[in-house]
Amino acid sequence: MYSEKVMDHFQNPRNVGEIENASGVGTVGNAKCGDIMRMYLDIDENQVIRECKFKTFGCGAAVATSSMATELVKGKTIYEALQITNQAVMEALDGLPPVKVHCSLLAEEAIHAALWDYAEKNNIKIEGLEKPKNDISEGEEEEEY
Ligand code: FES
């Protein structure tokens, strides 16, 4: 039911952890299942994403898609990262079962939430970026889970 790539990223997730003093941190929740994803971005002065890490209270598909998403955004500019959709992440993983598609949205939204945080911290506007509706970052910056 799951592709080999999904199983690989689930069993050996890349870029798990957190980044101290990250340029942007975003946390999103999925209302359907209650799972949570937090994404950390380290962005340099040329707006290139040097490092990306994630932590999750999520299912296996959420782990696999986030792992792949972090691999895809690394080395990209913030505008290139913005173009990476959950569809692209799923394609890179050779697909997900239909009931698991919503899990891949957590990764996309968490990246957007982290970019939103970066934009706010730097007082800039990222053209085309909207605050994810499942952004639950507010007021819980220091909270651990
Ligand atoms: Fe919640 Fe997959 S079931 S993210």
Tab-separated table of C-alpha atoms and ligand atoms in Angstrom:
chain	number	residue	atom	x	y	z
A	1	MET	CA	0.000	0.000	0.000
A	2	TYR	CA	2.943	2.359	0.636
A	3	SER	CA	5.730	2.917	-1.862
A	4	GLU	CA	9.280	1.963	-1.012
A	5	LYS	CA	10.232	5.621	-0.818
A	6	VAL	CA	7.455	6.335	1.673
A	7	MET	CA	8.595	3.413	3.823
A	8	ASP	CA	12.213	4.570	3.593
A	9	HIS	CA	11.406	8.133	4.660
A	10	PHE	CA	9.106	6.857	7.394
A	11	GLN	CA	11.700	4.475	8.786
A	12	ASN	CA	14.692	6.763	8.271
A	13	PRO	CA	13.271	10.264	8.357
A	14	ARG	CA	15.711	12.959	7.229
A	15	ASN	CA	16.188	16.231	9.054
A	16	VAL	CA	14.375	15.428	12.275
A	17	GLY	CA	15.092	17.850	15.082
A	18	GLU	CA	15.126	21.541	15.653
A	19	ILE	CA	17.251	24.524	14.702
A	20	GLU	CA	18.339	26.877	17.437
A	21	ASN	CA	17.690	30.514	16.610
A	22	ALA	CA	15.946	29.489	13.405
A	23	SER	CA	15.108	32.194	10.879
A	24	GLY	CA	11.549	30.963	10.835
A	25	VAL	CA	9.528	28.434	12.816
A	26	GLY	CA	6.046	27.305	11.920
A	27	THR	CA	3.624	24.987	13.652
A	28	VAL	CA	0.454	23.681	12.086
A	29	GLY	CA	-2.217	21.255	13.170
A	30	ASN	CA	-4.535	19.048	11.200
A	31	ALA	CA	-8.093	19.491	12.407
A	32	LYS	CA	-9.150	16.073	11.099
A	33	CYS	CA	-6.730	13.908	13.011
A	34	GLY	CA	-5.262	16.330	15.552
A	35	ASP	CA	-1.702	15.739	14.388
A	36	ILE	CA	0.858	18.521	14.717
A	37	MET	CA	3.897	19.483	12.647
A	38	ARG	CA	6.607	22.011	13.439
A	39	MET	CA	9.107	23.161	10.841
A	40	TYR	CA	12.351	25.114	11.381
A	41	LEU	CA	14.087	27.032	8.609
A	42	ASP	CA	17.553	28.537	8.571
A	43	ILE	CA	17.603	31.172	5.826
A	44	ASP	CA	20.691	33.099	4.739
A	45	GLU	CA	21.028	36.736	3.643
A	46	ASN	CA	20.282	35.776	0.030
A	47	GLN	CA	16.965	34.235	1.105
A	48	VAL	CA	18.287	30.738	0.466
A	49	ILE	CA	17.182	27.979	2.835
A	50	ARG	CA	20.390	26.543	4.272
A	51	GLU	CA	18.823	24.122	6.686
A	52	CYS	CA	15.398	22.719	7.404
A	53	LYS	CA	14.322	20.485	10.273
A	54	PHE	CA	11.041	19.179	11.563
A	55	LYS	CA	9.389	17.672	14.601
A	56	THR	CA	6.008	16.050	14.570
A	57	PHE	CA	3.212	14.426	16.431
A	58	GLY	CA	2.018	12.885	13.229
A	59	CYS	CA	1.293	9.625	11.506
A	60	GLY	CA	3.741	7.710	9.331
A	61	ALA	CA	2.636	9.441	6.152
A	62	ALA	CA	3.130	12.822	7.824
A	63	VAL	CA	6.650	11.796	8.850
A	64	ALA	CA	7.509	10.569	5.337
A	65	THR	CA	6.105	13.616	3.550
A	66	SER	CA	7.774	16.049	5.932
A	67	SER	CA	11.067	14.249	5.603
A	68	MET	CA	10.848	14.495	1.814
A	69	ALA	CA	9.657	18.120	1.988
A	70	THR	CA	12.665	19.136	4.079
A	71	GLU	CA	14.949	17.498	1.520
A	72	LEU	CA	13.225	19.377	-1.301
A	73	VAL	CA	13.365	22.855	0.270
A	74	LYS	CA	17.018	22.701	1.307
A	75	GLY	CA	19.140	24.874	-0.966
A	76	LYS	CA	16.095	26.553	-2.485
A	77	THR	CA	15.228	30.222	-2.279
A	78	ILE	CA	12.173	31.130	-0.240
A	79	TYR	CA	10.233	31.713	-3.464
A	80	GLU	CA	11.224	28.342	-4.892
A	81	ALA	CA	10.266	26.718	-1.581
A	82	LEU	CA	6.885	28.377	-1.769
A	83	GLN	CA	6.223	26.570	-5.049
A	84	ILE	CA	6.747	23.139	-3.514
A	85	THR	CA	3.252	21.753	-3.100
A	86	ASN	CA	2.113	18.670	-1.271
A	87	GLN	CA	1.467	17.198	-4.733
A	88	ALA	CA	5.140	17.621	-5.607
A	89	VAL	CA	6.138	16.017	-2.320
A	90	MET	CA	3.826	13.073	-2.940
A	91	GLU	CA	5.176	12.644	-6.456
A	92	ALA	CA	8.714	12.616	-5.097
A	93	LEU	CA	7.593	9.771	-2.816
A	94	ASP	CA	5.917	7.831	-5.652
A	95	GLY	CA	2.466	8.580	-4.309
A	96	LEU	CA	0.374	8.139	-1.174
A	97	PRO	CA	-2.891	6.273	-0.625
A	98	PRO	CA	-5.843	8.676	-1.064
A	99	VAL	CA	-6.832	8.576	2.613
A	100	LYS	CA	-3.357	9.835	3.487
A	101	VAL	CA	-3.241	12.808	1.148
A	102	HIS	CA	-4.286	15.221	3.903
A	103	CYS	CA	-1.190	14.204	5.898
A	104	SER	CA	1.054	15.594	3.170
A	105	LEU	CA	-0.620	18.968	3.582
A	106	LEU	CA	0.860	19.279	7.062
A	107	ALA	CA	4.357	19.506	5.583
A	108	GLU	CA	3.404	22.106	2.993
A	109	GLU	CA	1.533	24.203	5.525
A	110	ALA	CA	4.300	23.955	8.101
A	111	ILE	CA	6.802	25.288	5.562
A	112	HIS	CA	4.440	28.144	4.752
A	113	ALA	CA	3.970	28.869	8.453
A	114	ALA	CA	7.754	28.955	8.960
A	115	LEU	CA	8.153	31.272	5.965
A	116	TRP	CA	5.395	33.455	7.408
A	117	ASP	CA	7.284	33.649	10.698
A	118	TYR	CA	10.496	34.531	8.832
A	119	ALA	CA	8.704	37.306	6.909
A	120	GLU	CA	7.220	38.725	10.101
A	121	LYS	CA	10.541	38.639	11.937
A	122	ASN	CA	12.245	40.449	9.066
A	123	ASN	CA	9.411	42.781	8.314
A	124	ILE	CA	9.160	41.703	4.691
A	125	LYS	CA	6.335	40.534	2.515
A	126	ILE	CA	6.744	37.294	0.582
A	127	GLU	CA	4.700	37.676	-2.580
A	128	GLY	CA	2.207	34.840	-2.939
A	129	LEU	CA	2.514	33.627	0.661
A	130	GLU	CA	-0.621	33.427	2.765
A	131	LYS	CA	-0.750	32.609	6.428
A	132	PRO	CA	-1.779	28.926	6.574
A	133	LYS	CA	-5.209	28.563	8.091
A	134	ASN	CA	-4.026	25.748	10.318
A	135	ASP	CA	-1.173	27.850	11.704
A	136	ILE	CA	-1.162	27.335	15.454
A	137	SER	CA	2.208	28.955	16.137
A	138	GLU	CA	0.891	31.957	17.986
A	139	GLY	CA	1.689	32.177	21.658
A	140	GLU	CA	3.399	28.833	21.914
A	141	GLU	CA	6.876	29.708	20.685
A	142	GLU	CA	8.569	28.243	23.742
A	143	GLU	CA	6.236	25.351	24.224
A	144	GLU	CA	7.741	21.904	23.980
A	145	TYR	CA	5.914	18.834	22.852
B	1	FES	FE1	-2.850	12.894	10.887
B	1	FES	FE2	-1.688	11.645	8.947
B	1	FES	S1	-3.358	10.950	10.105
B	1	FES	S2	-1.253	13.584	9.682
